[in-house]
């Protein structure tokens, strides 16, 4: 009877646990720590005592800004209005033809040649046409938190939305830099106003798996010379 070493036995025992962890959402489809919400830090103790109405410990915003998000941890709703379209086409046509012929004399040794024996002609043509078109659209809304506030008034926002459907999961992740002046009164901002935007939309599950080629098909497609 063969006895496995301790480390191999531990590895064999951990395989089912790894599979269970992946099934429970612990794989790549789970929450991404890079997009985790940033919570507001506790405010320092106020230099003055709180009043009956005004609570200095809760912080305040100028009357000109209203309730707009401006501090770390505040929520901002980003309206996804991404739409791109690109079209490219070209065409080329060339043609060339030439003729060459000699008429032999009627007397002498060259009279044995027929005019058709020393006539040459050539003709060549080329026609090419190419066209490419691509369009993308993404609409919706996602609420994110302010992660950092910079001295020039810009803010780093990031967040994600995970939706579990009956046949899979959908993930929407976004991060970028926004201006405080672009935030609307309802704390909404269009995604076209987000600088250095990184928008990720993906999914997993039966539908996503069925819409992708198998790994063996992708392998042969990559090495195929045709």
PDB file of C-alpha atoms in Angstrom:
ATOM      1  CA  UNK A   1       0.000   0.000   0.000  1.00  0.00           C
ATOM      2  CA  UNK A   2       1.432   3.363  -1.057  1.00  0.00           C
ATOM      3  CA  UNK A   3       1.187   6.304   1.326  1.00  0.00           C
ATOM      4  CA  UNK A   4       1.167   9.822  -0.182  1.00  0.00           C
ATOM      5  CA  UNK A   5       3.370  12.423   1.449  1.00  0.00           C
ATOM      6  CA  UNK A   6       1.655  14.880   3.729  1.00  0.00           C
ATOM      7  CA  UNK A   7       1.771  17.821   1.312  1.00  0.00           C
ATOM      8  CA  UNK A   8       0.216  15.805  -1.533  1.00  0.00           C
ATOM      9  CA  UNK A   9      -2.539  14.589   0.762  1.00  0.00           C
ATOM     10  CA  UNK A  10      -3.263  18.155   1.826  1.00  0.00           C
ATOM     11  CA  UNK A  11      -3.350  19.280  -1.804  1.00  0.00           C
ATOM     12  CA  UNK A  12      -5.745  16.484  -2.763  1.00  0.00           C
ATOM     13  CA  UNK A  13      -7.991  17.364   0.172  1.00  0.00           C
ATOM     14  CA  UNK A  14      -8.009  21.060  -0.799  1.00  0.00           C
ATOM     15  CA  UNK A  15      -9.149  20.533  -4.393  1.00  0.00           C
ATOM     16  CA  UNK A  16     -12.865  20.134  -3.522  1.00  0.00           C
ATOM     17  CA  UNK A  17     -12.668  23.203  -1.285  1.00  0.00           C
ATOM     18  CA  UNK A  18     -11.234  25.297  -4.110  1.00  0.00           C
ATOM     19  CA  UNK A  19     -14.033  24.214  -6.418  1.00  0.00           C
ATOM     20  CA  UNK A  20     -16.643  25.062  -3.790  1.00  0.00           C
ATOM     21  CA  UNK A  21     -15.087  28.489  -3.273  1.00  0.00           C
ATOM     22  CA  UNK A  22     -15.257  29.222  -7.017  1.00  0.00           C
ATOM     23  CA  UNK A  23     -18.905  28.135  -7.151  1.00  0.00           C
ATOM     24  CA  UNK A  24     -19.768  30.474  -4.261  1.00  0.00           C
ATOM     25  CA  UNK A  25     -18.433  33.501  -6.086  1.00  0.00           C
ATOM     26  CA  UNK A  26     -14.917  33.607  -4.728  1.00  0.00           C
ATOM     27  CA  UNK A  27     -13.400  33.599  -8.221  1.00  0.00           C
ATOM     28  CA  UNK A  28     -12.708  36.438 -10.636  1.00  0.00           C
ATOM     29  CA  UNK A  29     -16.408  37.292 -10.932  1.00  0.00           C
ATOM     30  CA  UNK A  30     -16.686  38.460  -7.325  1.00  0.00           C
ATOM     31  CA  UNK A  31     -16.151  41.978  -5.981  1.00  0.00           C
ATOM     32  CA  UNK A  32     -12.881  43.591  -6.989  1.00  0.00           C
ATOM     33  CA  UNK A  33     -10.989  45.207  -4.090  1.00  0.00           C
ATOM     34  CA  UNK A  34      -9.684  47.888  -6.461  1.00  0.00           C
ATOM     35  CA  UNK A  35     -13.265  49.195  -6.816  1.00  0.00           C
ATOM     36  CA  UNK A  36     -14.272  48.852  -3.170  1.00  0.00           C
ATOM     37  CA  UNK A  37     -16.243  51.810  -1.790  1.00  0.00           C
ATOM     38  CA  UNK A  38     -14.327  54.425   0.172  1.00  0.00           C
ATOM     39  CA  UNK A  39     -15.941  55.382   3.466  1.00  0.00           C
ATOM     40  CA  UNK A  40     -15.790  58.888   4.858  1.00  0.00           C
ATOM     41  CA  UNK A  41     -13.231  59.346   7.622  1.00  0.00           C
ATOM     42  CA  UNK A  42     -14.404  60.554  11.034  1.00  0.00           C
ATOM     43  CA  UNK A  43     -14.265  64.330  11.247  1.00  0.00           C
ATOM     44  CA  UNK A  44     -11.802  65.811  13.729  1.00  0.00           C
ATOM     45  CA  UNK A  45     -13.097  67.242  16.944  1.00  0.00           C
ATOM     46  CA  UNK A  46     -14.485  70.733  16.300  1.00  0.00           C
ATOM     47  CA  UNK A  47     -12.749  73.749  17.782  1.00  0.00           C
ATOM     48  CA  UNK A  48     -16.114  75.092  18.863  1.00  0.00           C
ATOM     49  CA  UNK A  49     -18.939  73.395  20.694  1.00  0.00           C
ATOM     50  CA  UNK A  50     -21.948  72.076  18.777  1.00  0.00           C
ATOM     51  CA  UNK A  51     -25.049  74.203  18.849  1.00  0.00           C
ATOM     52  CA  UNK A  52     -28.674  73.174  19.096  1.00  0.00           C
ATOM     53  CA  UNK A  53     -29.157  73.250  15.305  1.00  0.00           C
ATOM     54  CA  UNK A  54     -25.710  73.435  13.732  1.00  0.00           C
ATOM     55  CA  UNK A  55     -23.605  70.360  14.400  1.00  0.00           C
ATOM     56  CA  UNK A  56     -19.993  71.210  13.539  1.00  0.00           C
ATOM     57  CA  UNK A  57     -18.878  67.619  13.950  1.00  0.00           C
ATOM     58  CA  UNK A  58     -20.944  66.594  10.929  1.00  0.00           C
ATOM     59  CA  UNK A  59     -19.150  69.046   8.662  1.00  0.00           C
ATOM     60  CA  UNK A  60     -20.831  71.554   6.396  1.00  0.00           C
ATOM     61  CA  UNK A  61     -20.963  72.684   2.801  1.00  0.00           C
ATOM     62  CA  UNK A  62     -21.277  76.243   1.463  1.00  0.00           C
ATOM     63  CA  UNK A  63     -24.756  77.411   0.513  1.00  0.00           C
ATOM     64  CA  UNK A  64     -23.544  77.902  -3.070  1.00  0.00           C
ATOM     65  CA  UNK A  65     -22.795  74.196  -3.495  1.00  0.00           C
ATOM     66  CA  UNK A  66     -25.912  72.831  -1.839  1.00  0.00           C
ATOM     67  CA  UNK A  67     -25.886  69.076  -1.281  1.00  0.00           C
ATOM     68  CA  UNK A  68     -23.427  68.287  -4.093  1.00  0.00           C
ATOM     69  CA  UNK A  69     -20.912  65.549  -3.403  1.00  0.00           C
ATOM     70  CA  UNK A  70     -17.549  67.038  -2.498  1.00  0.00           C
ATOM     71  CA  UNK A  71     -15.978  64.915   0.234  1.00  0.00           C
ATOM     72  CA  UNK A  72     -14.334  61.504   0.339  1.00  0.00           C
ATOM     73  CA  UNK A  73     -17.028  58.856   0.685  1.00  0.00           C
ATOM     74  CA  UNK A  74     -19.811  60.911  -0.929  1.00  0.00           C
ATOM     75  CA  UNK A  75     -21.897  59.241  -3.613  1.00  0.00           C
ATOM     76  CA  UNK A  76     -21.952  60.305  -7.257  1.00  0.00           C
ATOM     77  CA  UNK A  77     -24.226  58.761  -9.886  1.00  0.00           C
ATOM     78  CA  UNK A  78     -22.578  58.375 -13.286  1.00  0.00           C
ATOM     79  CA  UNK A  79     -24.901  58.233 -16.268  1.00  0.00           C
ATOM     80  CA  UNK A  80     -23.422  55.963 -18.929  1.00  0.00           C
ATOM     81  CA  UNK A  81     -23.846  57.630 -22.309  1.00  0.00           C
ATOM     82  CA  UNK A  82     -21.003  55.934 -24.164  1.00  0.00           C
ATOM     83  CA  UNK A  83     -21.482  55.771 -27.906  1.00  0.00           C
ATOM     84  CA  UNK A  84     -18.714  55.384 -30.465  1.00  0.00           C
ATOM     85  CA  UNK A  85     -18.836  54.777 -34.190  1.00  0.00           C
ATOM     86  CA  UNK A  86     -16.037  54.433 -36.714  1.00  0.00           C
ATOM     87  CA  UNK A  87     -16.139  53.854 -40.460  1.00  0.00           C
ATOM     88  CA  UNK A  88     -13.254  53.427 -42.856  1.00  0.00           C
ATOM     89  CA  UNK A  89     -13.247  52.528 -46.535  1.00  0.00           C
ATOM     90  CA  UNK A  90     -10.841  52.693 -49.450  1.00  0.00           C
ATOM     91  CA  UNK A  91     -10.729  51.552 -53.049  1.00  0.00           C
ATOM     92  CA  UNK A  92      -8.139  51.435 -55.817  1.00  0.00           C
ATOM     93  CA  UNK A  93      -8.288  50.606 -59.503  1.00  0.00           C
ATOM     94  CA  UNK A  94      -5.389  50.385 -61.948  1.00  0.00           C
ATOM     95  CA  UNK A  95      -5.138  49.317 -65.566  1.00  0.00           C
ATOM     96  CA  UNK A  96      -2.452  49.057 -68.219  1.00  0.00           C
ATOM     97  CA  UNK A  97      -2.361  47.791 -71.803  1.00  0.00           C
ATOM     98  CA  UNK A  98       0.253  47.877 -74.563  1.00  0.00           C
ATOM     99  CA  UNK A  99       0.659  46.605 -78.132  1.00  0.00           C
ATOM    100  CA  UNK A 100       3.802  46.003 -80.216  1.00  0.00           C
ATOM    101  CA  UNK A 101       4.048  44.829 -83.807  1.00  0.00           C
ATOM    102  CA  UNK A 102       6.349  44.869 -86.856  1.00  0.00           C
ATOM    103  CA  UNK A 103       5.583  44.518 -90.534  1.00  0.00           C
ATOM    104  CA  UNK A 104       8.270  42.347 -92.238  1.00  0.00           C
ATOM    105  CA  UNK A 105       9.513  43.340 -95.671  1.00  0.00           C
ATOM    106  CA  UNK A 106       8.041  41.658 -98.712  1.00  0.00           C
ATOM    107  CA  UNK A 107      11.440  40.668-100.091  1.00  0.00           C
ATOM    108  CA  UNK A 108      14.569  39.266 -98.599  1.00  0.00           C
ATOM    109  CA  UNK A 109      15.103  36.649 -95.883  1.00  0.00           C
ATOM    110  CA  UNK A 110      12.627  38.361 -93.514  1.00  0.00           C
ATOM    111  CA  UNK A 111       9.795  37.940 -95.984  1.00  0.00           C
ATOM    112  CA  UNK A 112       9.344  34.429 -94.615  1.00  0.00           C
ATOM    113  CA  UNK A 113       7.918  35.890 -91.354  1.00  0.00           C
ATOM    114  CA  UNK A 114       4.254  36.635 -91.020  1.00  0.00           C
ATOM    115  CA  UNK A 115       3.201  39.907 -89.313  1.00  0.00           C
ATOM    116  CA  UNK A 116       1.445  37.876 -86.637  1.00  0.00           C
ATOM    117  CA  UNK A 117       4.696  36.134 -85.687  1.00  0.00           C
ATOM    118  CA  UNK A 118       6.341  39.305 -84.402  1.00  0.00           C
ATOM    119  CA  UNK A 119       3.333  41.027 -82.795  1.00  0.00           C
ATOM    120  CA  UNK A 120       3.148  41.424 -79.014  1.00  0.00           C
ATOM    121  CA  UNK A 121       0.434  42.702 -76.741  1.00  0.00           C
ATOM    122  CA  UNK A 122      -0.088  42.867 -72.964  1.00  0.00           C
ATOM    123  CA  UNK A 123      -2.924  43.821 -70.690  1.00  0.00           C
ATOM    124  CA  UNK A 124      -3.072  44.053 -66.878  1.00  0.00           C
ATOM    125  CA  UNK A 125      -5.645  45.386 -64.457  1.00  0.00           C
ATOM    126  CA  UNK A 126      -6.152  45.558 -60.693  1.00  0.00           C
ATOM    127  CA  UNK A 127      -9.158  46.418 -58.567  1.00  0.00           C
ATOM    128  CA  UNK A 128      -9.270  46.491 -54.767  1.00  0.00           C
ATOM    129  CA  UNK A 129     -11.892  47.551 -52.257  1.00  0.00           C
ATOM    130  CA  UNK A 130     -11.876  47.548 -48.447  1.00  0.00           C
ATOM    131  CA  UNK A 131     -14.330  48.694 -45.807  1.00  0.00           C
ATOM    132  CA  UNK A 132     -14.485  48.522 -42.006  1.00  0.00           C
ATOM    133  CA  UNK A 133     -17.211  49.677 -39.640  1.00  0.00           C
ATOM    134  CA  UNK A 134     -17.568  49.434 -35.875  1.00  0.00           C
ATOM    135  CA  UNK A 135     -20.024  50.894 -33.394  1.00  0.00           C
ATOM    136  CA  UNK A 136     -20.516  50.538 -29.638  1.00  0.00           C
ATOM    137  CA  UNK A 137     -23.127  51.800 -27.214  1.00  0.00           C
ATOM    138  CA  UNK A 138     -23.485  51.584 -23.438  1.00  0.00           C
ATOM    139  CA  UNK A 139     -26.285  53.192 -21.446  1.00  0.00           C
ATOM    140  CA  UNK A 140     -27.355  53.001 -17.831  1.00  0.00           C
ATOM    141  CA  UNK A 141     -26.412  54.410 -14.448  1.00  0.00           C
ATOM    142  CA  UNK A 142     -24.007  53.386 -11.714  1.00  0.00           C
ATOM    143  CA  UNK A 143     -23.370  55.068  -8.359  1.00  0.00           C
ATOM    144  CA  UNK A 144     -19.760  55.357  -7.190  1.00  0.00           C
ATOM    145  CA  UNK A 145     -17.950  56.889  -4.244  1.00  0.00           C
ATOM    146  CA  UNK A 146     -15.366  59.653  -4.143  1.00  0.00           C
ATOM    147  CA  UNK A 147     -12.017  58.062  -3.309  1.00  0.00           C
ATOM    148  CA  UNK A 148      -9.739  61.118  -3.348  1.00  0.00           C
ATOM    149  CA  UNK A 149     -10.096  64.895  -3.543  1.00  0.00           C
ATOM    150  CA  UNK A 150      -7.273  66.828  -5.212  1.00  0.00           C
ATOM    151  CA  UNK A 151      -6.255  70.434  -4.499  1.00  0.00           C
ATOM    152  CA  UNK A 152      -7.361  71.699  -7.937  1.00  0.00           C
ATOM    153  CA  UNK A 153     -10.962  70.626  -7.332  1.00  0.00           C
ATOM    154  CA  UNK A 154     -10.916  67.344  -9.282  1.00  0.00           C
ATOM    155  CA  UNK A 155     -11.899  64.072  -7.629  1.00  0.00           C
ATOM    156  CA  UNK A 156     -11.145  60.410  -8.182  1.00  0.00           C
ATOM    157  CA  UNK A 157     -14.279  58.266  -8.236  1.00  0.00           C
ATOM    158  CA  UNK A 158     -14.611  54.516  -8.504  1.00  0.00           C
ATOM    159  CA  UNK A 159     -17.184  51.823  -7.936  1.00  0.00           C
ATOM    160  CA  UNK A 160     -18.786  48.681  -9.280  1.00  0.00           C
ATOM    161  CA  UNK A 161     -22.170  47.048  -9.644  1.00  0.00           C
ATOM    162  CA  UNK A 162     -22.652  43.281  -9.496  1.00  0.00           C
ATOM    163  CA  UNK A 163     -25.929  41.770 -10.660  1.00  0.00           C
ATOM    164  CA  UNK A 164     -26.703  38.083 -10.256  1.00  0.00           C
ATOM    165  CA  UNK A 165     -29.279  36.880 -12.766  1.00  0.00           C
ATOM    166  CA  UNK A 166     -30.889  33.490 -13.104  1.00  0.00           C
ATOM    167  CA  UNK A 167     -28.326  32.351 -15.703  1.00  0.00           C
ATOM    168  CA  UNK A 168     -25.195  34.247 -14.770  1.00  0.00           C
ATOM    169  CA  UNK A 169     -23.678  37.419 -13.370  1.00  0.00           C
ATOM    170  CA  UNK A 170     -23.140  40.883 -14.824  1.00  0.00           C
ATOM    171  CA  UNK A 171     -20.440  43.295 -13.655  1.00  0.00           C
ATOM    172  CA  UNK A 172     -20.085  47.007 -14.334  1.00  0.00           C
ATOM    173  CA  UNK A 173     -16.940  48.734 -13.044  1.00  0.00           C
ATOM    174  CA  UNK A 174     -15.896  52.329 -13.540  1.00  0.00           C
ATOM    175  CA  UNK A 175     -13.170  54.647 -12.311  1.00  0.00           C
ATOM    176  CA  UNK A 176     -11.941  58.063 -13.396  1.00  0.00           C
ATOM    177  CA  UNK A 177     -11.463  61.712 -12.514  1.00  0.00           C
ATOM    178  CA  UNK A 178     -14.296  64.247 -12.448  1.00  0.00           C
ATOM    179  CA  UNK A 179     -14.627  67.963 -11.809  1.00  0.00           C
ATOM    180  CA  UNK A 180     -16.762  69.299  -8.995  1.00  0.00           C
ATOM    181  CA  UNK A 181     -18.212  71.882 -11.399  1.00  0.00           C
ATOM    182  CA  UNK A 182     -19.590  69.111 -13.665  1.00  0.00           C
ATOM    183  CA  UNK A 183     -21.672  67.474 -10.937  1.00  0.00           C
ATOM    184  CA  UNK A 184     -25.360  68.317 -11.268  1.00  0.00           C
ATOM    185  CA  UNK A 185     -27.678  69.360  -8.434  1.00  0.00           C
ATOM    186  CA  UNK A 186     -28.859  65.746  -8.140  1.00  0.00           C
ATOM    187  CA  UNK A 187     -25.246  64.468  -7.891  1.00  0.00           C
ATOM    188  CA  UNK A 188     -25.292  63.084 -11.435  1.00  0.00           C
ATOM    189  CA  UNK A 189     -22.591  63.383 -14.057  1.00  0.00           C
ATOM    190  CA  UNK A 190     -22.359  62.002 -17.594  1.00  0.00           C
ATOM    191  CA  UNK A 191     -19.675  59.437 -18.293  1.00  0.00           C
ATOM    192  CA  UNK A 192     -18.455  61.624 -21.162  1.00  0.00           C
ATOM    193  CA  UNK A 193     -17.305  64.127 -18.521  1.00  0.00           C
ATOM    194  CA  UNK A 194     -15.121  61.561 -16.728  1.00  0.00           C
ATOM    195  CA  UNK A 195     -11.419  61.938 -17.488  1.00  0.00           C
ATOM    196  CA  UNK A 196      -9.137  58.922 -17.728  1.00  0.00           C
ATOM    197  CA  UNK A 197     -12.272  56.805 -17.558  1.00  0.00           C
ATOM    198  CA  UNK A 198     -11.952  53.064 -17.219  1.00  0.00           C
ATOM    199  CA  UNK A 199     -15.300  51.373 -17.855  1.00  0.00           C
ATOM    200  CA  UNK A 200     -15.522  47.588 -17.708  1.00  0.00           C
ATOM    201  CA  UNK A 201     -18.686  45.674 -18.569  1.00  0.00           C
ATOM    202  CA  UNK A 202     -18.625  41.895 -18.542  1.00  0.00           C
ATOM    203  CA  UNK A 203     -20.500  38.812 -17.523  1.00  0.00           C
ATOM    204  CA  UNK A 204     -20.181  35.185 -16.627  1.00  0.00           C
ATOM    205  CA  UNK A 205     -22.426  32.167 -16.630  1.00  0.00           C
ATOM    206  CA  UNK A 206     -24.065  29.879 -19.159  1.00  0.00           C
ATOM    207  CA  UNK A 207     -24.955  32.584 -21.683  1.00  0.00           C
ATOM    208  CA  UNK A 208     -21.487  34.171 -21.610  1.00  0.00           C
ATOM    209  CA  UNK A 209     -19.799  30.771 -21.925  1.00  0.00           C
ATOM    210  CA  UNK A 210     -21.992  29.708 -24.847  1.00  0.00           C
ATOM    211  CA  UNK A 211     -21.169  32.894 -26.785  1.00  0.00           C
ATOM    212  CA  UNK A 212     -17.400  32.258 -26.689  1.00  0.00           C
ATOM    213  CA  UNK A 213     -15.317  29.842 -28.723  1.00  0.00           C
ATOM    214  CA  UNK A 214     -13.799  26.847 -26.995  1.00  0.00           C
ATOM    215  CA  UNK A 215     -10.134  26.950 -26.041  1.00  0.00           C
ATOM    216  CA  UNK A 216      -9.227  24.332 -28.676  1.00  0.00           C
ATOM    217  CA  UNK A 217     -10.996  26.306 -31.423  1.00  0.00           C
ATOM    218  CA  UNK A 218      -9.184  29.476 -30.370  1.00  0.00           C
ATOM    219  CA  UNK A 219      -5.861  27.580 -30.417  1.00  0.00           C
ATOM    220  CA  UNK A 220      -6.302  26.328 -33.975  1.00  0.00           C
ATOM    221  CA  UNK A 221      -7.588  29.750 -35.109  1.00  0.00           C
ATOM    222  CA  UNK A 222      -4.418  31.368 -33.754  1.00  0.00           C
ATOM    223  CA  UNK A 223      -2.026  29.020 -35.578  1.00  0.00           C
ATOM    224  CA  UNK A 224      -4.025  28.601 -38.774  1.00  0.00           C
ATOM    225  CA  UNK A 225      -2.258  30.218 -41.774  1.00  0.00           C
ATOM    226  CA  UNK A 226      -5.518  30.486 -43.739  1.00  0.00           C
TER     227      UNK A 226
END
